[in-house]
CSV table of C-alpha atoms in Angstrom, one decimal:
chain,number,residue,atom,x,y,z
A,1,MET,CA,-50.6,2.6,-2.3
A,2,LYS,CA,-49.6,6.0,-1.1
A,3,LEU,CA,-47.9,6.6,2.3
A,4,ALA,CA,-46.9,9.7,4.2
A,5,TYR,CA,-43.6,9.8,5.9
A,6,PHE,CA,-43.8,12.0,9.0
A,7,VAL,CA,-40.7,14.2,8.9
A,8,LYS,CA,-39.7,17.6,7.5
A,9,PRO,CA,-36.5,18.2,5.5
A,10,HIS,CA,-33.4,18.6,7.6
A,11,LEU,CA,-29.8,17.6,7.6
A,12,GLY,CA,-30.1,14.4,9.3
A,13,GLY,CA,-30.5,10.6,9.0
A,14,THR,CA,-34.3,10.4,9.3
A,15,TYR,CA,-34.8,12.6,6.2
A,16,THR,CA,-32.0,10.8,4.3
A,17,VAL,CA,-33.8,7.5,5.0
A,18,PHE,CA,-36.9,9.1,3.5
A,19,ARG,CA,-35.1,10.0,0.3
A,20,GLN,CA,-33.8,6.5,-0.1
A,21,LEU,CA,-37.1,4.9,0.8
A,22,ARG,CA,-39.1,7.0,-1.6
A,23,LYS,CA,-36.7,6.1,-4.4
A,24,GLY,CA,-36.7,2.4,-3.6
A,25,LEU,CA,-40.4,1.9,-3.1
A,26,ARG,CA,-41.4,3.7,-6.3
A,27,ALA,CA,-40.0,0.7,-8.2
A,28,HIS,CA,-42.6,-1.4,-6.3
A,29,GLY,CA,-45.5,0.9,-7.2
A,30,ILE,CA,-45.6,2.5,-3.7
A,31,GLU,CA,-45.5,6.3,-3.5
A,32,VAL,CA,-44.0,8.0,-0.4
A,33,GLU,CA,-44.2,11.7,0.4
A,34,TRP,CA,-42.9,13.5,3.5
A,35,MET,CA,-45.3,15.4,5.6
A,36,GLY,CA,-44.2,17.9,8.3
A,37,LEU,CA,-45.5,20.4,10.8
A,38,SER,CA,-44.2,24.0,11.0
A,39,HIS,CA,-44.8,25.9,14.2
A,40,ASP,CA,-43.0,29.1,13.0
A,41,ALA,CA,-44.3,31.3,10.2
A,42,ARG,CA,-40.8,32.3,9.3
A,43,GLU,CA,-39.7,28.8,8.7
A,44,ALA,CA,-38.5,28.1,5.2
A,45,THR,CA,-36.3,25.4,3.7
A,46,ALA,CA,-33.4,25.7,1.3
A,47,TRP,CA,-34.1,22.3,-0.2
A,48,THR,CA,-34.9,22.2,-3.9
A,49,ASP,CA,-36.8,19.0,-4.0
A,50,THR,CA,-39.3,19.5,-1.2
A,51,SER,CA,-42.3,20.8,-3.1
A,52,GLU,CA,-42.8,17.7,-5.2
A,53,ASN,CA,-41.8,15.2,-2.5
A,54,GLY,CA,-44.0,16.4,0.3
A,55,VAL,CA,-45.8,19.2,2.1
A,56,LEU,CA,-45.1,21.4,5.1
A,57,LEU,CA,-48.3,22.2,7.1
A,58,HIS,CA,-48.1,25.6,8.7
A,59,THR,CA,-49.9,25.4,12.1
A,60,GLU,CA,-49.0,28.7,13.7
A,61,SER,CA,-52.7,29.6,14.0
A,62,CYS,CA,-53.5,26.4,15.9
A,63,SER,CA,-53.8,27.1,19.6
A,64,SER,CA,-53.3,23.5,20.7
A,65,GLU,CA,-51.7,20.2,19.7
A,66,LYS,CA,-55.2,18.8,19.1
A,67,GLN,CA,-55.8,21.5,16.5
A,68,GLN,CA,-52.5,20.7,14.8
A,69,ALA,CA,-53.4,17.0,14.8
A,70,GLU,CA,-56.7,17.8,13.2
A,71,ALA,CA,-55.0,19.8,10.5
A,72,MET,CA,-52.7,17.0,9.8
A,73,LEU,CA,-55.5,14.4,9.7
A,74,ALA,CA,-57.4,16.6,7.2
A,75,ALA,CA,-54.3,16.9,5.0
A,76,LEU,CA,-53.9,13.1,5.0
A,77,HIS,CA,-57.4,12.7,3.8
A,78,GLU,CA,-57.1,15.5,1.3
A,79,ARG,CA,-53.9,14.1,-0.3
A,80,GLY,CA,-55.3,10.6,-0.5
A,81,PHE,CA,-52.8,8.8,1.8
A,82,ASP,CA,-53.4,5.1,2.6
A,83,GLY,CA,-51.1,5.0,5.5
A,84,VAL,CA,-48.2,6.6,7.3
A,85,PHE,CA,-44.6,6.0,8.5
A,86,VAL,CA,-44.3,7.3,12.1
A,87,ASN,CA,-40.7,8.2,13.1
A,88,VAL,CA,-40.1,7.8,16.8
A,89,LEU,CA,-38.9,11.0,18.5
A,90,ALA,CA,-39.7,13.2,15.5
A,91,ASP,CA,-42.5,15.7,16.0
A,92,ARG,CA,-44.5,14.8,19.1
A,93,VAL,CA,-47.9,15.7,17.5
A,94,GLN,CA,-47.2,13.5,14.5
A,95,MET,CA,-46.2,10.6,16.8
A,96,ASN,CA,-49.3,10.9,19.0
A,97,LEU,CA,-51.5,11.2,15.9
A,98,ALA,CA,-50.8,7.5,15.2
A,99,ARG,CA,-53.2,6.7,18.2
A,100,TYR,CA,-56.0,8.6,16.6
A,101,LEU,CA,-55.8,7.7,12.9
A,102,PRO,CA,-58.9,6.0,11.3
A,103,ALA,CA,-58.9,2.2,11.4
A,104,HIS,CA,-58.4,1.8,7.6
A,105,MET,CA,-55.1,3.7,7.6
A,106,LEU,CA,-51.9,1.7,7.7
A,107,ARG,CA,-49.4,2.7,10.4
A,108,ILE,CA,-45.8,1.6,10.3
A,109,MET,CA,-43.5,2.9,13.1
A,110,ILE,CA,-39.8,3.3,12.5
A,111,VAL,CA,-37.4,3.2,15.5
A,112,HIS,CA,-34.2,5.0,14.7
A,113,ASN,CA,-32.3,4.9,18.0
A,114,ILE,CA,-31.5,2.7,21.0
A,115,THR,CA,-31.9,5.2,23.9
A,116,PRO,CA,-34.3,4.7,26.8
A,117,GLY,CA,-36.2,7.8,25.7
A,118,THR,CA,-36.7,6.4,22.2
A,119,TYR,CA,-37.9,3.1,23.5
A,120,ALA,CA,-40.3,4.8,26.0
A,121,ALA,CA,-41.9,6.8,23.1
A,122,ALA,CA,-42.1,3.7,20.9
A,123,ARG,CA,-43.8,1.8,23.7
A,124,ALA,CA,-46.4,4.5,24.0
A,125,LEU,CA,-47.4,3.8,20.4
A,126,ARG,CA,-46.8,0.1,20.3
A,127,ASP,CA,-50.4,-1.1,20.4
A,128,HIS,CA,-51.6,1.5,17.8
A,129,VAL,CA,-49.4,0.6,14.9
A,130,HIS,CA,-49.6,-2.4,12.6
A,131,ALA,CA,-45.9,-3.0,12.4
A,132,THR,CA,-42.7,-1.7,14.0
A,133,VAL,CA,-39.4,-1.5,12.1
A,134,GLY,CA,-36.1,-1.2,14.0
A,135,VAL,CA,-33.3,0.1,11.8
A,136,SER,CA,-30.8,-2.3,13.3
A,137,GLN,CA,-30.8,-5.8,14.8
A,138,ARG,CA,-30.2,-4.1,18.2
A,139,CYS,CA,-33.4,-2.0,17.9
A,140,ARG,CA,-35.6,-5.0,17.1
A,141,ARG,CA,-34.0,-7.2,19.8
A,142,ASP,CA,-34.5,-4.5,22.5
A,143,LEU,CA,-38.1,-3.8,21.5
A,144,VAL,CA,-39.1,-7.5,21.6
A,145,VAL,CA,-37.0,-8.7,24.6
A,146,ARG,CA,-37.2,-5.7,26.8
A,147,HIS,CA,-40.3,-3.7,25.8
A,148,GLY,CA,-43.0,-6.3,25.0
A,149,PHE,CA,-43.2,-5.8,21.2
A,150,PRO,CA,-44.8,-8.7,19.4
A,151,VAL,CA,-42.4,-10.8,17.5
A,152,SER,CA,-44.7,-11.2,14.5
A,153,ARG,CA,-45.1,-7.5,14.0
A,154,THR,CA,-41.6,-6.2,14.8
A,155,PHE,CA,-38.9,-6.3,12.1
A,156,ALA,CA,-35.3,-5.3,11.6
A,157,ILE,CA,-34.8,-3.5,8.2
A,158,PRO,CA,-31.3,-1.9,8.1
A,159,ASN,CA,-31.0,1.4,6.4
A,160,ALA,CA,-29.5,1.4,3.0
A,161,LEU,CA,-28.4,3.6,0.1
A,162,GLU,CA,-27.8,3.5,-3.6
A,163,VAL,CA,-24.1,2.7,-3.8
A,164,GLU,CA,-23.9,3.7,-7.5
A,165,GLU,CA,-24.6,7.4,-6.5
A,166,ILE,CA,-21.3,7.5,-4.6
A,167,ALA,CA,-19.2,5.4,-7.1
A,168,ASP,CA,-16.0,6.4,-8.7
A,169,ARG,CA,-15.4,9.7,-6.7
A,170,ARG,CA,-12.5,8.4,-4.6
A,171,ARG,CA,-9.5,10.7,-4.4
A,172,ARG,CA,-6.3,8.7,-4.0
A,173,ARG,CA,-4.0,9.9,-1.3
A,174,GLU,CA,-0.4,10.7,-2.2
A,175,PRO,CA,2.2,8.9,-0.1
A,176,ALA,CA,3.6,12.1,1.3
A,177,GLU,CA,0.2,13.5,2.3
A,178,PRO,CA,-1.1,13.4,5.9
A,179,LEU,CA,-4.0,11.0,6.6
A,180,GLY,CA,-7.2,12.9,6.0
A,181,VAL,CA,-9.5,12.2,9.0
A,182,LEU,CA,-13.2,13.3,8.8
A,183,TYR,CA,-15.9,13.8,11.4
A,184,LEU,CA,-19.2,14.1,9.6
A,185,GLY,CA,-22.5,14.6,11.4
A,186,ARG,CA,-24.3,16.5,14.1
A,187,VAL,CA,-21.9,18.3,16.3
A,188,GLU,CA,-23.2,17.2,19.7
A,189,ASP,CA,-21.4,15.4,22.5
A,190,ALA,CA,-24.2,13.5,24.3
A,191,SER,CA,-24.8,11.0,21.5
A,192,LYS,CA,-21.9,11.7,19.0
A,193,GLY,CA,-19.0,11.9,21.5
A,194,VAL,CA,-17.5,14.9,19.7
A,195,PHE,CA,-15.6,16.1,22.9
A,196,TRP,CA,-13.4,13.0,22.5
A,197,LEU,CA,-12.1,14.4,19.2
A,198,PRO,CA,-9.4,16.6,20.9
A,199,ASP,CA,-8.2,13.7,23.1
A,200,ILE,CA,-7.9,11.5,20.0
A,201,MET,CA,-6.0,14.1,18.0
A,202,ALA,CA,-3.6,14.7,20.9
A,203,ALA,CA,-2.8,11.0,21.1
A,204,VAL,CA,-2.3,10.5,17.3
A,205,THR,CA,1.4,10.3,16.4
A,206,GLU,CA,1.2,10.0,12.6
A,207,PRO,CA,0.7,13.1,10.4
A,208,VAL,CA,-3.0,13.7,10.0
A,209,THR,CA,-5.6,16.5,9.2
A,210,LEU,CA,-9.0,16.7,10.9
A,211,THR,CA,-12.1,18.0,9.1
A,212,VAL,CA,-15.3,18.6,11.1
A,213,ALA,CA,-18.3,18.7,8.8
A,214,GLY,CA,-21.6,19.5,10.5
A,215,ASP,CA,-23.4,21.8,12.8
A,216,GLY,CA,-25.0,21.4,16.2
A,217,PRO,CA,-25.3,22.7,19.7
A,218,ASP,CA,-21.7,21.9,20.7
A,219,LEU,CA,-20.0,23.4,17.7
A,220,GLU,CA,-18.6,26.4,19.4
A,221,ALA,CA,-17.4,24.4,22.5
A,222,LEU,CA,-15.7,21.9,20.2
A,223,LYS,CA,-13.9,24.7,18.3
A,224,LYS,CA,-12.5,26.0,21.6
A,225,ARG,CA,-11.4,22.5,22.7
A,226,LEU,CA,-9.7,21.9,19.3
A,227,GLU,CA,-7.7,25.2,19.4
A,228,PRO,CA,-4.5,23.4,20.3
A,229,HIS,CA,-4.9,21.5,17.0
A,230,ALA,CA,-6.0,24.5,14.9
A,231,ALA,CA,-3.1,24.0,12.4
A,232,ILE,CA,-4.5,20.7,11.3
A,233,THR,CA,-8.3,21.3,11.8
A,234,THR,CA,-10.8,22.6,9.4
A,235,PHE,CA,-14.5,23.3,10.1
A,236,LEU,CA,-16.8,23.0,7.1
A,237,GLY,CA,-20.1,23.7,8.8
A,238,ALA,CA,-23.3,22.0,7.7
A,239,VAL,CA,-22.9,19.9,4.5
A,240,SER,CA,-25.9,19.3,2.3
A,241,PRO,CA,-26.7,15.7,1.2
A,242,ASP,CA,-25.5,16.4,-2.3
A,243,GLN,CA,-22.1,17.4,-0.9
A,244,VAL,CA,-21.7,14.3,1.3
A,245,PRO,CA,-20.3,11.9,-1.3
A,246,GLU,CA,-17.6,14.3,-2.4
A,247,THR,CA,-16.7,15.2,1.1
A,248,LEU,CA,-16.3,11.6,2.1
A,249,ALA,CA,-14.4,10.7,-1.1
A,250,SER,CA,-11.8,13.4,-0.4
A,251,HIS,CA,-10.9,11.9,3.0
A,252,ASP,CA,-9.2,8.7,4.1
A,253,VAL,CA,-10.8,7.9,7.4
A,254,LEU,CA,-14.2,8.6,9.0
A,255,LEU,CA,-13.9,9.0,12.7
A,256,MET,CA,-17.2,8.2,14.5
A,257,PRO,CA,-16.8,8.2,18.3
A,258,SER,CA,-20.5,7.9,19.1
A,259,ARG,CA,-21.8,6.9,22.5
A,260,PHE,CA,-24.9,5.4,20.9
A,261,GLU,CA,-26.4,5.1,17.4
A,262,GLY,CA,-29.6,3.4,16.2
A,263,PHE,CA,-27.9,2.5,12.9
A,264,GLY,CA,-25.2,5.0,11.7
A,265,LEU,CA,-26.2,6.0,8.2
A,266,THR,CA,-23.1,8.2,8.0
A,267,LEU,CA,-21.0,5.1,8.6
A,268,LEU,CA,-22.7,3.4,5.6
A,269,GLU,CA,-22.2,6.5,3.4
A,270,ALA,CA,-18.5,6.6,4.3
A,271,MET,CA,-18.0,2.9,3.5
A,272,ALA,CA,-19.7,3.3,0.2
A,273,ALA,CA,-17.3,6.1,-0.7
A,274,GLY,CA,-14.3,4.0,0.3
A,275,CYS,CA,-13.6,6.2,3.4
A,276,VAL,CA,-12.5,3.7,6.0
A,277,PRO,CA,-14.4,4.0,9.3
A,278,VAL,CA,-12.8,4.1,12.7
A,279,VAL,CA,-15.9,3.8,14.8
A,280,SER,CA,-17.3,3.1,18.3
A,281,ASP,CA,-18.1,-0.6,18.8
A,282,ILE,CA,-21.9,-0.4,19.5
A,283,ALA,CA,-23.4,-3.9,20.0
A,284,GLY,CA,-26.0,-4.8,17.4
A,285,VAL,CA,-25.4,-1.7,15.5
A,286,THR,CA,-21.9,-0.8,14.2
A,287,ASP,CA,-20.7,-4.3,14.6
A,288,THR,CA,-23.3,-5.4,12.1
A,289,ILE,CA,-22.1,-2.9,9.5
A,290,ALA,CA,-18.3,-2.6,9.7
A,291,GLU,CA,-16.4,-5.9,10.0
A,292,ASN,CA,-13.6,-5.2,12.4
A,293,ASP,CA,-10.1,-5.1,10.7
A,294,VAL,CA,-11.7,-5.9,7.4
A,295,SER,CA,-14.0,-3.1,6.3
A,296,GLY,CA,-13.3,-0.8,9.2
A,297,ILE,CA,-11.9,-0.6,12.7
A,298,ARG,CA,-14.1,-0.6,15.8
A,299,PHE,CA,-12.9,0.6,19.2
A,300,PRO,CA,-14.6,0.4,22.7
A,301,ILE,CA,-16.9,3.3,23.3
A,302,GLY,CA,-15.0,6.2,24.9
A,303,ASP,CA,-11.6,4.6,24.4
A,304,TRP,CA,-10.0,7.5,22.7
A,305,ARG,CA,-6.5,6.0,23.0
A,306,ALA,CA,-7.7,2.9,21.0
A,307,ALA,CA,-9.2,5.2,18.4
A,308,ALA,CA,-5.9,7.1,18.1
A,309,ARG,CA,-3.9,3.8,17.7
A,310,SER,CA,-6.3,2.7,14.9
A,311,ILE,CA,-5.7,6.0,13.1
A,312,ASP,CA,-2.0,5.7,13.5
A,313,GLU,CA,-2.1,2.2,12.2
A,314,LEU,CA,-3.9,3.2,9.0
A,315,GLY,CA,-1.6,6.2,8.6
A,316,ARG,CA,1.5,3.9,8.7
A,317,ASN,CA,0.1,1.3,6.4
A,318,PRO,CA,-1.3,2.8,3.2
A,319,GLU,CA,-1.6,-0.7,1.7
A,320,ARG,CA,-3.9,-1.8,4.5
A,321,LEU,CA,-5.9,1.4,4.2
A,322,ALA,CA,-6.4,0.8,0.4
A,323,THR,CA,-7.5,-2.8,1.0
A,324,MET,CA,-10.0,-1.8,3.7
A,325,SER,CA,-11.3,1.0,1.5
A,326,VAL,CA,-12.2,-1.6,-1.2
A,327,ALA,CA,-13.6,-4.0,1.3
A,328,ALA,CA,-15.8,-1.3,2.8
A,329,ARG,CA,-17.4,-0.5,-0.6
A,330,HIS,CA,-18.0,-4.2,-1.3
A,331,ARG,CA,-19.6,-4.6,2.1
A,332,VAL,CA,-22.1,-1.9,1.5
A,333,ALA,CA,-22.9,-3.1,-2.0
A,334,ASP,CA,-23.4,-6.7,-0.8
A,335,LYS,CA,-25.4,-6.1,2.4
A,336,PHE,CA,-26.8,-2.6,2.4
A,337,GLY,CA,-28.0,-1.8,-1.1
A,338,LEU,CA,-31.1,0.2,-1.7
A,339,LYS,CA,-32.9,-2.7,-3.5
A,340,ARG,CA,-32.6,-4.9,-0.5
A,341,MET,CA,-34.1,-2.3,1.9
A,342,ALA,CA,-36.9,-1.3,-0.5
A,343,GLY,CA,-37.7,-5.0,-1.1
A,344,SER,CA,-38.1,-5.6,2.6
A,345,TYR,CA,-40.3,-2.6,3.1
A,346,ALA,CA,-42.4,-3.5,0.0
A,347,ARG,CA,-43.0,-7.0,1.3
A,348,LEU,CA,-44.0,-5.7,4.7
A,349,ILE,CA,-46.4,-3.2,3.1
A,350,GLU,CA,-47.9,-5.9,0.8
A,351,ASP,CA,-48.3,-8.3,3.7
A,352,MET,CA,-50.1,-5.7,5.7
A,353,ALA,CA,-52.4,-4.9,2.7
A,354,HIS,CA,-53.4,-8.5,2.4
A,355,GLN,CA,-53.8,-9.3,6.1
A,356,ARG,CA,-53.7,-6.4,8.5
A,357,PRO,CA,-53.2,-7.4,12.1
A,358,ALA,CA,-55.6,-6.4,14.8
A,359,ILE,CA,-54.4,-3.4,16.9
A,360,ALA,CA,-56.0,-1.1,19.5
A,361,LEU,CA,-59.0,0.9,18.3
A,362,PRO,CA,-58.4,4.5,17.3
A,363,LEU,CA,-58.9,7.0,20.1
A,364,PRO,CA,-61.5,9.7,19.7
A,365,MET,CA,-59.9,13.0,18.7
A,366,ASP,CA,-62.0,14.8,21.3
A,367,GLU,CA,-60.1,12.9,23.9
A,368,TRP,CA,-56.6,14.1,22.6
A,369,ALA,CA,-54.0,13.6,25.3
A,370,THR,CA,-50.2,13.1,25.3
A,371,PRO,CA,-49.2,9.7,26.8
A,372,LEU,CA,-46.4,9.5,29.4
A,373,GLY,CA,-43.8,8.1,26.9
A,374,LEU,CA,-44.1,11.1,24.7
A,375,ARG,CA,-43.4,13.6,27.5
A,376,ALA,CA,-40.1,14.6,29.0
A,377,GLY,CA,-39.0,12.1,31.6
A,378,LEU,CA,-36.9,12.4,34.7
A,379,ARG,CA,-33.8,11.5,32.6
A,380,THR,CA,-34.1,14.9,30.9
A,381,TYR,CA,-33.1,16.6,34.1
A,382,LEU,CA,-30.0,14.6,34.9
A,383,PRO,CA,-26.7,16.5,34.5
A,384,ALA,CA,-25.0,15.8,31.2
A,385,PRO,CA,-21.9,14.2,32.7
A,386,VAL,CA,-24.1,11.7,34.6
A,387,LYS,CA,-26.1,10.9,31.5
A,388,ASN,CA,-23.0,10.4,29.5
A,389,TRP,CA,-21.5,8.0,32.2
A,390,LEU,CA,-24.7,6.0,32.2
A,391,ARG,CA,-24.8,5.7,28.4
A,392,VAL,CA,-21.3,4.3,28.3
A,393,ALA,CA,-22.0,2.0,31.3
A,394,ARG,CA,-25.1,0.7,29.6
A,395,GLU,CA,-23.3,-0.1,26.4
A,396,ARG,CA,-20.5,-1.9,28.2
A,397,TRP,CA,-23.1,-3.9,30.2
A,398,TYR,CA,-24.8,-4.7,26.9
A,399,ARG,CA,-21.5,-6.1,25.6
A,400,ASN,CA,-21.4,-8.5,28.6
A,401,PRO,CA,-22.4,-12.0,27.5
A,402,SER,CA,-23.9,-12.7,30.9
A,403,ARG,CA,-26.3,-9.8,30.8
A,404,ASP,CA,-29.4,-11.9,29.9
A,405,ALA,CA,-28.7,-14.3,32.7
A,406,ALA,CA,-29.1,-11.5,35.2
């Protein structure tokens, strides 16, 4: 069995999932290669493993999305793929292609986030895929309960990693050292809540340093907002996957103030490295990964004062920090190891190979059209402060036990 994973190399969780999935499924005799579309002739990647792990299709000469889709379909046939993994809110052409693939080709959709836009896109493809995987319990529950996905074909398979790759790199903090706090990820406020970092740093009373590792659209604005804390702040820029374990192991605390996450692979990587997470409490997501006050500390979304108090508590109590560091590593090894994730995907693929469920018939390529869920919706035009307020309000509502009675 050979499957294409629709993505192209980038510094992000979707490609990291590919790298882990490829490694894990190989042990089950299932080959996975990435396949991406390039719309820019100047595009090149600095990744060293891409040529043997996948292919980038250059489609600059294609005058329409339909032609791009036809080029991708031809490549799927030429390279002998038996099926595809479709990542929601990746490339729009690749997502839409799932509705046009030949009937014999297996289609597994992976939903990586919990936003209304993500769910709208997934719903547009729902009837054209054989199985849908949510990367967290929250994803699966939302898809089934609120978006009509069939229970029998919708699964929760948490992301995972090979813990051994991150083992034995932990740098022990000296008693006189300030607590090393790390933000690692895309520097973007809408989802990652990075503009809360200055507020958190202003409220922290214990000696700390802050490292911001990552790049993104809000990097320059964040640098300006953190100018009052310049003496304790370092910006590393983008960090390659190979540098992530060492970066995590050289810090004490991962600060993750996200407004929303589908899973939080960075959280998992931090815990595997023994870097204690102080993370937003996102229902069905972070609360399924970090056990509060055991393998991490969770705080209400947007409550920067609570985040600061948690950092201070860890700074004052090195014994507790050390205990939680060990517990975090054990948590990942016990619940989120690569073998567990790969086994779940392998069983799903094998089940689909033996008895493939009936789905909607493939659409004719001559009738190529983009469904509503894959187009920009009205939410795209809302001002950022309004969207951010709605995101926090939605998560607080989700935390309300009476929500399903409404």
